[in-house]
Coordinates of C-alpha atoms in Angstrom, one line a residue:
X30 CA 15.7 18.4 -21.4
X31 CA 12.5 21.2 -22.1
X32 CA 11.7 19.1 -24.6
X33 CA 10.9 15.7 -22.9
X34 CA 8.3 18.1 -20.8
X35 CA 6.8 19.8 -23.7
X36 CA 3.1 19.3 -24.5
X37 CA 3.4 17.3 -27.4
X38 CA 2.2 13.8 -27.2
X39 CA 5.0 12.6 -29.7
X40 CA 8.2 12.9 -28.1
X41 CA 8.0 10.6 -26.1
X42 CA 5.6 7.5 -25.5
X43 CA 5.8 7.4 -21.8
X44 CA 5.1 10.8 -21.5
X45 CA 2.4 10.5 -24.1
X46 CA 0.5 7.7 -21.9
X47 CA 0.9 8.9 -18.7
X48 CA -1.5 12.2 -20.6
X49 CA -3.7 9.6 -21.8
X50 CA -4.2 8.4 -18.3
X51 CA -4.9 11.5 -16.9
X52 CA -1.7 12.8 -15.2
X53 CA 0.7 16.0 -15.7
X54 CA 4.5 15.3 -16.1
X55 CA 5.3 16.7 -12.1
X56 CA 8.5 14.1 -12.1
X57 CA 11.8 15.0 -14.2
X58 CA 11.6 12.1 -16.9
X59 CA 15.4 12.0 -17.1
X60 CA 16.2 7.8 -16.6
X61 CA 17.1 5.4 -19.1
X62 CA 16.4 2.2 -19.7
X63 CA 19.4 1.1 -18.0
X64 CA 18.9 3.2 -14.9
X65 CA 15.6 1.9 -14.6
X66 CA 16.5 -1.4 -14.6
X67 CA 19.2 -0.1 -12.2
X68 CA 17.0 0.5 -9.7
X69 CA 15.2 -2.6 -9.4
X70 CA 18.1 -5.1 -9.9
X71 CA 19.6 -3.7 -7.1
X72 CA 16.6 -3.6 -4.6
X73 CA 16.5 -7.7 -5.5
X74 CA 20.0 -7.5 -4.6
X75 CA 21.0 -11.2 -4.4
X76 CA 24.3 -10.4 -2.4
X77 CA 21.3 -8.8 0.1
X78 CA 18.8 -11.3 0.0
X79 CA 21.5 -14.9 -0.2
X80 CA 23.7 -12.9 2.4
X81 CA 20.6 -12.6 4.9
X82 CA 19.0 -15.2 5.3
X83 CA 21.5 -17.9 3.9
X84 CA 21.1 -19.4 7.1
X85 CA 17.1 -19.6 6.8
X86 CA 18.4 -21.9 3.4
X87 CA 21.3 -23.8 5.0
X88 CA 19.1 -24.7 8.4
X89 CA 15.9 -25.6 6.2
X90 CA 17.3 -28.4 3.5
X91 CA 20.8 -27.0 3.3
X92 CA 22.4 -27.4 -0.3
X93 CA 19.4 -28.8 -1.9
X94 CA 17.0 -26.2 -0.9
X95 CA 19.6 -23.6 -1.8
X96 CA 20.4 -24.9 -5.1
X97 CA 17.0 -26.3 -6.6
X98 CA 14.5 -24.2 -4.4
X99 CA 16.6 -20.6 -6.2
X100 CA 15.6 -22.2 -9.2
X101 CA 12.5 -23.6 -8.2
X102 CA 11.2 -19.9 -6.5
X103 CA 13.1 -18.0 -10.0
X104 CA 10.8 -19.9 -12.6
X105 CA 7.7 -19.3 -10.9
X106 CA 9.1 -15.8 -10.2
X107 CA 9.8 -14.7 -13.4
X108 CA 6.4 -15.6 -14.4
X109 CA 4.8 -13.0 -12.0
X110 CA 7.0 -10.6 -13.5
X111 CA 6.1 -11.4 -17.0
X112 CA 2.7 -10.7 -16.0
X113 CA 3.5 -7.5 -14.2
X114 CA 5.4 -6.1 -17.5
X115 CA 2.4 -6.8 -19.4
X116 CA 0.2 -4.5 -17.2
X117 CA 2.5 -1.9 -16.8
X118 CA 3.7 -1.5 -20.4
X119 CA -0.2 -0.9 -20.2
X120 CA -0.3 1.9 -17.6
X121 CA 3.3 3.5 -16.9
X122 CA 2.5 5.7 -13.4
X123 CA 4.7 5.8 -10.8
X124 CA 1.5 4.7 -8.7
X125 CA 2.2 1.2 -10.5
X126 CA -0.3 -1.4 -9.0
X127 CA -2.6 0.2 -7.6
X128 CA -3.2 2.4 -10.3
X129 CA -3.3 -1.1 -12.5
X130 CA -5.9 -2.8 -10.1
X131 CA -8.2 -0.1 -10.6
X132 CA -8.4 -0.1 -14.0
X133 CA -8.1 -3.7 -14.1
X134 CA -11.0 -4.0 -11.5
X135 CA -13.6 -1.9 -13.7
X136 CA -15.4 1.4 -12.6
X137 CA -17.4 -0.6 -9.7
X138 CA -14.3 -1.9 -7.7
X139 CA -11.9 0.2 -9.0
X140 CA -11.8 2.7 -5.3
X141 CA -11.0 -0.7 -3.2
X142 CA -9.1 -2.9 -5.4
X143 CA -7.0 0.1 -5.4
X144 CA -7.1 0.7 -2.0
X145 CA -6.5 -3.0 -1.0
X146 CA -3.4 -3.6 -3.4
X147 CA -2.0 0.3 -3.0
X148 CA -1.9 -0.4 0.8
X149 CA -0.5 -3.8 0.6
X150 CA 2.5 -2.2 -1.6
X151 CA 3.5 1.0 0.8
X152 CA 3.5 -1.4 3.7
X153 CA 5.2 -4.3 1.7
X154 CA 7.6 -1.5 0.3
X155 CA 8.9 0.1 3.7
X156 CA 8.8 -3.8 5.5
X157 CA 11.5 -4.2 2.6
X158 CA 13.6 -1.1 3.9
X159 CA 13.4 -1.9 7.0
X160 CA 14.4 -5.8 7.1
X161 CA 17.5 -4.5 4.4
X162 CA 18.3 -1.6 6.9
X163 CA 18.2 -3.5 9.6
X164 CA 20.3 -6.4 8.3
X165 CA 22.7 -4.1 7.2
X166 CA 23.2 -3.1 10.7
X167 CA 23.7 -6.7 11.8
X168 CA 26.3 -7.7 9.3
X169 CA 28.2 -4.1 10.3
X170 CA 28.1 -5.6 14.2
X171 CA 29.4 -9.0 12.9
X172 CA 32.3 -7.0 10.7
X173 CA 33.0 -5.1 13.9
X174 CA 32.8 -8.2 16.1
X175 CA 35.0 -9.8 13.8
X176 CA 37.4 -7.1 13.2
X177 CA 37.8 -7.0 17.0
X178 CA 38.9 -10.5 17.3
X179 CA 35.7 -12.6 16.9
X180 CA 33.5 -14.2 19.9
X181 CA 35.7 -16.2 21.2
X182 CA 38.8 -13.8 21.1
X183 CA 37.3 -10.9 23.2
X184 CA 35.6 -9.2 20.3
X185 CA 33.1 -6.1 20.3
X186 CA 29.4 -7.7 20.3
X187 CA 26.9 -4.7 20.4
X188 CA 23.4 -4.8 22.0
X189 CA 20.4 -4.7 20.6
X190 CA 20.1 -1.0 21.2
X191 CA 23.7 -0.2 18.6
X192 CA 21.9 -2.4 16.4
X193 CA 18.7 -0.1 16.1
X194 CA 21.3 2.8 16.7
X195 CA 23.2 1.6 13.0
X196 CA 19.5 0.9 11.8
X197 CA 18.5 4.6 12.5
X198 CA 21.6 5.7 11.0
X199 CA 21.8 4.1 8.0
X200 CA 18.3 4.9 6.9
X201 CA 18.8 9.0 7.0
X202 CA 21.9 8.3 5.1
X203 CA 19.2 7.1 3.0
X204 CA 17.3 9.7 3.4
X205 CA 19.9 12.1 2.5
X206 CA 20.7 10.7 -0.7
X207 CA 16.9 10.5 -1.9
X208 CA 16.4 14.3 -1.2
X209 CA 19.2 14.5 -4.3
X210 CA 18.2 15.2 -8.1
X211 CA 17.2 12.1 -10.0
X212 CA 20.5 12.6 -12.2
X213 CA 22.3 11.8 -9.3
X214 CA 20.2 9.1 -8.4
X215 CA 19.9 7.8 -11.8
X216 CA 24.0 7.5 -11.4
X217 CA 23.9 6.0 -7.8
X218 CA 21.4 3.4 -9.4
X219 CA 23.9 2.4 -12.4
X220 CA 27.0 1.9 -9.8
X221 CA 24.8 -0.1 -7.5
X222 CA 24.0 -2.1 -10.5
X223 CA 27.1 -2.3 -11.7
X224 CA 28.5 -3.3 -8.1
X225 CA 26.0 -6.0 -7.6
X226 CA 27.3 -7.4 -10.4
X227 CA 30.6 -7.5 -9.9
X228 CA 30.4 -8.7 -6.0
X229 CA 29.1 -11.7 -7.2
X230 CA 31.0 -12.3 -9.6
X231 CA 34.0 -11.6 -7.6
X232 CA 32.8 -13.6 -4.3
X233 CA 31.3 -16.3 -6.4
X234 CA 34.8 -16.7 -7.8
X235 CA 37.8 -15.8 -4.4
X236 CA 35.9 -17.7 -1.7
X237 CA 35.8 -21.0 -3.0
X238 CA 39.1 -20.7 -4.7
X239 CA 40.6 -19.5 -1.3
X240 CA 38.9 -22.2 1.0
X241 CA 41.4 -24.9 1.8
X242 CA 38.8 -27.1 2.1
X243 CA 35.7 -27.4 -0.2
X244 CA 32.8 -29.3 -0.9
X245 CA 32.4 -32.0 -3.6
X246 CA 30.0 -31.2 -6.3
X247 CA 28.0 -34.3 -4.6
X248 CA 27.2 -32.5 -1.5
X249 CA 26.6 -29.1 -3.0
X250 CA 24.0 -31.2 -4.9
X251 CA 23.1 -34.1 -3.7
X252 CA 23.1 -33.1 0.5
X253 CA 19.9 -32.2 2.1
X254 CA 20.4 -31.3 5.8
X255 CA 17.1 -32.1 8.2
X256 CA 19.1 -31.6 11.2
X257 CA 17.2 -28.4 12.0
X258 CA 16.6 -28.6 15.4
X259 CA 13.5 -27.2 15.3
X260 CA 11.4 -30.5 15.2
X261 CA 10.5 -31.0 11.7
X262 CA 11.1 -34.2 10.4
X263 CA 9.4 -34.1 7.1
X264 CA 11.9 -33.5 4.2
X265 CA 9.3 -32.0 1.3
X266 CA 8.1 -29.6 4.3
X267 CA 11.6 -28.9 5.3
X268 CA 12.7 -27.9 1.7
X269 CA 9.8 -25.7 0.9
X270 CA 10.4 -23.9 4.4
X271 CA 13.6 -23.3 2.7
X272 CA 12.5 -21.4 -0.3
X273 CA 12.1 -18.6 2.3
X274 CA 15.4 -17.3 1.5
X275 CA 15.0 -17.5 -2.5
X276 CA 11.5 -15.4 -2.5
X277 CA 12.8 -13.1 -0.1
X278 CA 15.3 -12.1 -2.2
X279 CA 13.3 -11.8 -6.1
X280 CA 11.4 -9.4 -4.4
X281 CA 11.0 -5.3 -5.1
X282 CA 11.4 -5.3 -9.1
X283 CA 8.0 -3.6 -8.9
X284 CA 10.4 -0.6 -8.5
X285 CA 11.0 -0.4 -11.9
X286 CA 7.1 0.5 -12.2
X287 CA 7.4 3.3 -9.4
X288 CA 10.1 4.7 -11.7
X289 CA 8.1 5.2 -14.8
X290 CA 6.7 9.0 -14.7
X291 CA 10.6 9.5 -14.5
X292 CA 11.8 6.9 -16.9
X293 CA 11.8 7.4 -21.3
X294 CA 9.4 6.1 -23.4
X295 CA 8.5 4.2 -20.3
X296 CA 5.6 1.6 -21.9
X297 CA 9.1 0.0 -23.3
X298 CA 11.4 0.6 -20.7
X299 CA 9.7 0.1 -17.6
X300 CA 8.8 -4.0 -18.7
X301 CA 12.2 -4.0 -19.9
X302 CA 13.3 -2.7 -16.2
X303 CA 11.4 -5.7 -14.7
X304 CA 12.4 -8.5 -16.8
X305 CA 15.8 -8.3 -17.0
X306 CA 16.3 -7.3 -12.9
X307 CA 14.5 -10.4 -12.2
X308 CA 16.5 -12.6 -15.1
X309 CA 20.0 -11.2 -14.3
X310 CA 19.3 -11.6 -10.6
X311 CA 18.0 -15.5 -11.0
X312 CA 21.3 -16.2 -13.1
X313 CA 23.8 -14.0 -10.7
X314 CA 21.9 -15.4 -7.9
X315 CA 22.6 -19.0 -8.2
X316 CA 26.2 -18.7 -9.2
X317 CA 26.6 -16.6 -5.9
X318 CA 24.5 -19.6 -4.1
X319 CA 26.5 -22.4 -5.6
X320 CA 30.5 -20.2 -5.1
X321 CA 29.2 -19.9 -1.7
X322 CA 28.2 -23.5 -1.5
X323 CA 31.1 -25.3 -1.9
X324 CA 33.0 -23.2 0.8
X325 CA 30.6 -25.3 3.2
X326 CA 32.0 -28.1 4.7
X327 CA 30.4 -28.2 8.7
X328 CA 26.5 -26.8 8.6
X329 CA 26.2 -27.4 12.5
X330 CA 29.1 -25.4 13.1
X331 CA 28.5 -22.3 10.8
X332 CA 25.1 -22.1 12.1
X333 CA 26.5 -22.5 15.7
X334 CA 25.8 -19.4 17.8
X335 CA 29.5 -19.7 19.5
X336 CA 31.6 -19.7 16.5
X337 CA 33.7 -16.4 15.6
X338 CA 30.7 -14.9 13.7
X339 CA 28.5 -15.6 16.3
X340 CA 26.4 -17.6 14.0
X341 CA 26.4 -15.7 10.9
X342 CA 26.7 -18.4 8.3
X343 CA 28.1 -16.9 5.2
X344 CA 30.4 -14.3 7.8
X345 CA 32.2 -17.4 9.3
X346 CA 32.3 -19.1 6.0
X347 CA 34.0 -16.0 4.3
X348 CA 36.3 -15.1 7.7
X349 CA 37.2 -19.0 7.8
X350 CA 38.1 -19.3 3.9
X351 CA 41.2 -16.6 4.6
X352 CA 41.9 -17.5 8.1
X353 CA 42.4 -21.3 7.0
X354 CA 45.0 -20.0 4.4
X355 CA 46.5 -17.3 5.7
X356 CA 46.3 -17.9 9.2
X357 CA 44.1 -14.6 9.6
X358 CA 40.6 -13.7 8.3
X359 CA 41.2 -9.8 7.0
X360 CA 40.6 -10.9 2.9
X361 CA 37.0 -12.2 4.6
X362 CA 36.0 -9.1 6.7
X363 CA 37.0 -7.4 3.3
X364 CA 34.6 -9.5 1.4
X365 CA 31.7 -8.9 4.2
X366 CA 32.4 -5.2 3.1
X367 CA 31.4 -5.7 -0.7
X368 CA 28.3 -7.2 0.8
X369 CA 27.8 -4.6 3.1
X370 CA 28.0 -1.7 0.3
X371 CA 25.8 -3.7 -1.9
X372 CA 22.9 -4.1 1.0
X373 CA 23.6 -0.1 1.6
X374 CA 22.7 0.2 -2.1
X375 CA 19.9 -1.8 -2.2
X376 CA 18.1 -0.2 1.4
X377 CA 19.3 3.4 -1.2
X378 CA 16.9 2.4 -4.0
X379 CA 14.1 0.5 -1.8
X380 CA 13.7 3.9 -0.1
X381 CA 13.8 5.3 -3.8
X382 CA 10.7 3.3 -4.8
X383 CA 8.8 3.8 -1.2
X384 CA 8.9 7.4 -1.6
X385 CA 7.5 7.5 -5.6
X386 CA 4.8 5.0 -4.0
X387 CA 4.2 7.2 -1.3
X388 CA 3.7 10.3 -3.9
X389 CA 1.9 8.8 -6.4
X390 CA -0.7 7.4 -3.8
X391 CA -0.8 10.8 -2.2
X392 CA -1.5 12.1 -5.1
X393 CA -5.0 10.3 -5.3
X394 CA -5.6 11.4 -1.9
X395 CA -5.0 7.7 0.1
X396 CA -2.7 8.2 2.6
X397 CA -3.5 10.9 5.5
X398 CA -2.0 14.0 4.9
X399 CA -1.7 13.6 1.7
X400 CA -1.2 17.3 0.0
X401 CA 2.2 16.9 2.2
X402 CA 3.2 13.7 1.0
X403 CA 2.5 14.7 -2.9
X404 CA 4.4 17.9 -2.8
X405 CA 7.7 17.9 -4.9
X406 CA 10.9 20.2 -4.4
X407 CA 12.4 22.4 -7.2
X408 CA 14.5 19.2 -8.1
X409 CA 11.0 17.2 -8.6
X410 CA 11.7 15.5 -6.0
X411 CA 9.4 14.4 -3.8
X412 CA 11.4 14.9 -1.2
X413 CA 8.6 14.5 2.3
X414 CA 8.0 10.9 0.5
X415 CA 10.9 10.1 1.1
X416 CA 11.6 11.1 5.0
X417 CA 7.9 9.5 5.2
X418 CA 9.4 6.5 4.0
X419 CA 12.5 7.0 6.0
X420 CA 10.4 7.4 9.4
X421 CA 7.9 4.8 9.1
X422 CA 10.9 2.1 8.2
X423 CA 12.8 2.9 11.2
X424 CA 9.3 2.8 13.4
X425 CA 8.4 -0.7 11.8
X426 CA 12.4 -2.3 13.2
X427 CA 11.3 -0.8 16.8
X428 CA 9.6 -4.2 17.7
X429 CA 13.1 -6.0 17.4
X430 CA 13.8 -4.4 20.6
X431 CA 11.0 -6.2 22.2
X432 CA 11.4 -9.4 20.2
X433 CA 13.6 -10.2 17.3
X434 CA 10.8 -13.2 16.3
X435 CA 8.6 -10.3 16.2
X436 CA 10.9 -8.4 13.9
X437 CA 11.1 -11.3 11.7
X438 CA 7.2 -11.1 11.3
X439 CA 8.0 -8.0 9.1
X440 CA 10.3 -10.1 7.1
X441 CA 7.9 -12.2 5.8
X442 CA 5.0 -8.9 5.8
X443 CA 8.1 -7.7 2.9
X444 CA 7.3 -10.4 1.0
X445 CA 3.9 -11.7 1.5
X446 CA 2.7 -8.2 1.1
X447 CA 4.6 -7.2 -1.9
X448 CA 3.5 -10.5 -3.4
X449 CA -0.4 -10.0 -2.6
X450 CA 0.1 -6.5 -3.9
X451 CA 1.9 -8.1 -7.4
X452 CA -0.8 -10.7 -7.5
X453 CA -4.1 -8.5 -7.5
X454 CA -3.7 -6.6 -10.7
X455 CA -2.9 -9.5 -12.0
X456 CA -5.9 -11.8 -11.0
X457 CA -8.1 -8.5 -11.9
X458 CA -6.2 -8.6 -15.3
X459 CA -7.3 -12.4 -15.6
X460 CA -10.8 -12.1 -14.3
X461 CA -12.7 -8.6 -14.2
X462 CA -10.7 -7.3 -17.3
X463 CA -10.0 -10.8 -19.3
X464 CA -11.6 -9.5 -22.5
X465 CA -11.4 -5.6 -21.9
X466 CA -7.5 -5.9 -21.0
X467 CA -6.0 -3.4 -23.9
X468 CA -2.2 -4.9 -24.3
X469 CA 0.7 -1.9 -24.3
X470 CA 3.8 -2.4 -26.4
X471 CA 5.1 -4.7 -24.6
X472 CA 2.6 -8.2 -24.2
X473 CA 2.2 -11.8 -23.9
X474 CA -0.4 -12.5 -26.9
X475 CA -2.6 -15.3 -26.3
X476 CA -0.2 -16.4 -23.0
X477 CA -0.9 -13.8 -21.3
X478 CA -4.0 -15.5 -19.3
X479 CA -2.2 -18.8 -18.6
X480 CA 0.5 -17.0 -17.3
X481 CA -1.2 -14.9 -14.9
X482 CA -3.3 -17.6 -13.6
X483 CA 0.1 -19.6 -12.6
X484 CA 1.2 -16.2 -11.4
X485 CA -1.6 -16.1 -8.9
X486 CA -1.5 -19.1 -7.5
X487 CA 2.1 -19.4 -7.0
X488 CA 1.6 -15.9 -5.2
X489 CA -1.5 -18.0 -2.9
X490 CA 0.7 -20.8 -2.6
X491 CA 3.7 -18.6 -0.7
X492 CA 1.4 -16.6 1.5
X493 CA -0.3 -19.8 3.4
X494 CA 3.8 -21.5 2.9
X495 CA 5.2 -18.4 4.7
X496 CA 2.4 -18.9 7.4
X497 CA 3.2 -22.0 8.4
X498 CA 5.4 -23.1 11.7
X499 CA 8.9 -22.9 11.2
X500 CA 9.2 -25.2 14.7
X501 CA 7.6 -27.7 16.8
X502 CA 6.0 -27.8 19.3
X503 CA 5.0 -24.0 18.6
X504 CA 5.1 -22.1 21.7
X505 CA 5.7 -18.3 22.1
X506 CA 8.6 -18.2 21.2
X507 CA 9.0 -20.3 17.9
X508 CA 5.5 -19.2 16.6
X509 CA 5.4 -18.0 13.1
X510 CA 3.8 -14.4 13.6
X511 CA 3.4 -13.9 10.0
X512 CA 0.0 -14.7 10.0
X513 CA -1.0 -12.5 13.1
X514 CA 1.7 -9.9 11.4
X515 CA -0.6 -10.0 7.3
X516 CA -3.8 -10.5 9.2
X517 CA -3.3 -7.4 11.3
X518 CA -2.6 -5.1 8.1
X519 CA -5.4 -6.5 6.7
X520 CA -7.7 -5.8 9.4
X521 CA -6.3 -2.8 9.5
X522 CA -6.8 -1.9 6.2
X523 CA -10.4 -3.2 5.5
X524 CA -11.5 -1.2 9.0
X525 CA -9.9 1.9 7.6
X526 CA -11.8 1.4 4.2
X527 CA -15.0 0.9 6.0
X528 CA -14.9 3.7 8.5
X529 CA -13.6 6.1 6.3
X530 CA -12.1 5.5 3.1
X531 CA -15.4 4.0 1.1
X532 CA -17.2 7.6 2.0
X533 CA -13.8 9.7 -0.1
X534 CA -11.5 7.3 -2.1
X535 CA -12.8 7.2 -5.8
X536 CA -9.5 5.6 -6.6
X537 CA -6.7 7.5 -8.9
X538 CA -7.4 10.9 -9.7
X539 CA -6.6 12.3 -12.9
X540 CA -4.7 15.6 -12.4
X541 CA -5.2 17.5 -15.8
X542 CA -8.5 18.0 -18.3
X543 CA -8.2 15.6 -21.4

């Protein structure tokens, strides 16, 4: 390994760039392409994503928004990542995007596109953990109300304080496995991977060949619920209310950015990363969608709050599929478990990328405290990043005790904040740095502009989507807080820029003398 951290600039091109950018090799550049890729496919996670919010899909359109708006949300999706490969084939730093706006941006902006974008991210980043923690801990109270004879047979349903309990839980589990070398990480990563994979496969496969009863290829197609109950009567608005569920989920590959100080001949393999999470994902994710999809048969009552999985769609589809067959619903609870260990992995590698964010913008001096948040262990690991990361996610699910439409605001802050912090290197990459831009290894030629405009505005297009009302007539309860939840952070972060940061953020810092 000494000699992926020697001096010479040959070795290895990763290493190579990230000296031409200004930075020592601090992280132990031990992954591989395929580990790196690792990490980002299985923060997308579809079995996470689908599993969560399939009743967000089923509720807003049913099968048509599931089936067309995944595809719909993964074309315009993959062209954001195209874009974001391009840049960071460009400048592999673990600081990814912020690092990229302010170079993009040009010596004048440089300090606040980076600040605006590298704030965006961190908060976007732990808003991820914390909605895949905390669904985690849901679907573990449905296995165990389930497993204890379901809602209407006297089983277990925990309060909202075991729910935040599980939540708390689950994240220093988290926490405890990110304070381990990168080699065992790197590992972790693959079998995540590998078992995202393979769920899918498997449940796309065993639940609608167990189903007694399944859907005809015209419904899974052709039907598009409006019965919403939620007062919206107008179908295109309906159906794009819907696509909630497919962005939710092709969200986080910027992972596979955060990973570069630590990833081989990472101008390469760090696009490589992003590309193929997203593509695999797109194609694993609608074969999941449409396996799942023909075990429905009765939307009203899956999305009933008094049937056996207390209103857990895909639960009571899976626990109804065995219990239909074989007169009990263990094969389903079984198949809630593969889901389970997939969302375990993907909360494992979303804390994984927080806490390389977290370090990297440390680094440059951002964040308060930041000499403490930078520092790395004898593993190179930076190992207070990551119970940073671990602390803030569980503070940011506290507000589900209050309100769980308040906890849902950070929902959509996961992805409208990951996706403004995606979309401003790339605007500055089609504006500001249009004719300065100088391509890495990996680029899009003369496409490269087109693509980044669409990029952009599909980016603009979600954010004011996502802000919509999700019900009439809005009242306190069925307001969409996203708005109040994005415009907060921003006020947030423009007031801290103008008190304070302007007067001492330069943007990133180069660590050694070129």
């Amino acid at each position: 390994m000494n000699s992926l951290h020697s001096k010479s600039r040959t070795i290895d091109s990763g290493h190579a760039r990230l000296h031409e950018l200004g930075y020592k090799q601090e992280l132990k550049r031990d992954l591989s392409v395929l580990s790196n890729f690792a990490f980002s496919f299985s923060i997308i996670s579809v079995l996470t994503g689908v599993t969560t919010l399939y009743n967000t899909g089923l509720n807003y359109g049913g099968p048509v928004s599931l089936v067309y708006g995944w595809l719909i949300a993964s074309a315009f999706t993959m062209l954001v990542a195209l874009s974001m490969a391009e840049i960071c084939s460009s400048y592999p730093t673990s600081g990814g995007l912020y690092y990229w706006s302010a170079k993009l941006a040009g010596p004048n902006w440089a300090p606040f596109a980076s600040w605006i974008t590298g704030w965006f991210n961190i908060v976007g980043q732990w808003a991820v953990s914390t909605s895949v923690d905390f669904s985690l801990a849901q679907l573990i109270q449905v296995i165990i109300l389930l497993s204890t004879g379901g809602k209407n047979g006297g089983g277990y349903e925990g309060s909202k304080y075991v729910t935040i309990a599980l939540h708390g839980g689950i994240l220093v589990l988290h926490g405890i496995v990110n304070s381990l070398p990168i080699s065992w990480l790197s590992f972790l990563g693959q079998l995540a991977a590998f078992w995202n994979v393979l769920g899918v496969f498997v449940l796309m496969i065993v639940i609608p060949s167990v189903a007694p009863e399944r859907a005809s290829a015209k419904f899974v197609f052709t039907n598009f619920n409006s019965d919403n109950g939620a007062g919206i009567n107008s179908k295109p608005y309906i159906f794009l209310l819907g696509l909630l569920m497919s962005q939710y989920t092709l969200t986080g590959y910027d992972a596979s950015a955060h990973m570069t100080e630590e990833t081989k001949d990472a101008d390469i393999n760090g696009p490589k990363g992003i590309i193929s999470a997203v593509g695999i994902s797109v194609i694993a994710g609608w074969g999941y969608i449409l396996g799942i999809t023909f075990a429905v048969t009765d939307i009203p009552y899956l999305l009933n709050e008094n049937n056996e999985a207390g209103g857990y769609a895909i639960a009571e589809v899976f626990y109804l599929a065995f219990k239909r067959r074989f007169g009990h619903g263990v094969g389903g609870i079984i198949c809630l478990g593969i889901v389970a260990v997939a969302i375990f992995f993907c909360g494992m590698s979303s804390v994984t990328a927080n806490s390389r964010m977290a370090y990297a913008f440390s680094r440059d001096g951002a964040m308060p405290l930041s000499s403490l948040w930078h520092k790395v262990n004898k593993q190179e690991v930076p190992v207070n990043a990551v119970w940073l990361s671990v602390l803030i996610s569980f503070c940011m699910a506290l507000p589900s005790l209050g309100s769980i439409v308040a906890f849902e605001a950070m929902v959509s802050i996961a992805v409208i904040g990951l996706y403004i912090a995606y979309a401003l290197p790339i605007f500055f990459r089609v504006t500001l740095a249009q004719k300065r831009f100088v391509a890495g290894p990996f680029n899009l030629g003369r496409y490269g502009v087109v693509v980044g405009w669409i990029a952009v505005i599909w980016v603009a297009t979600i954010s004011i989507l996502f802000s919509l009302p999700v019900s009439y007539p809005i009242t306190i309860e069925t307001l969409n807080y996203t708005p109040v939840a994005v415009g907060c952070l921003l006020i947030i972060v423009l007031s801290y820029w103008l008190i304070s940061g302007r007067h001492w953020f330069k943007g990133p810092i180069t660590n050694i003398s070129k």
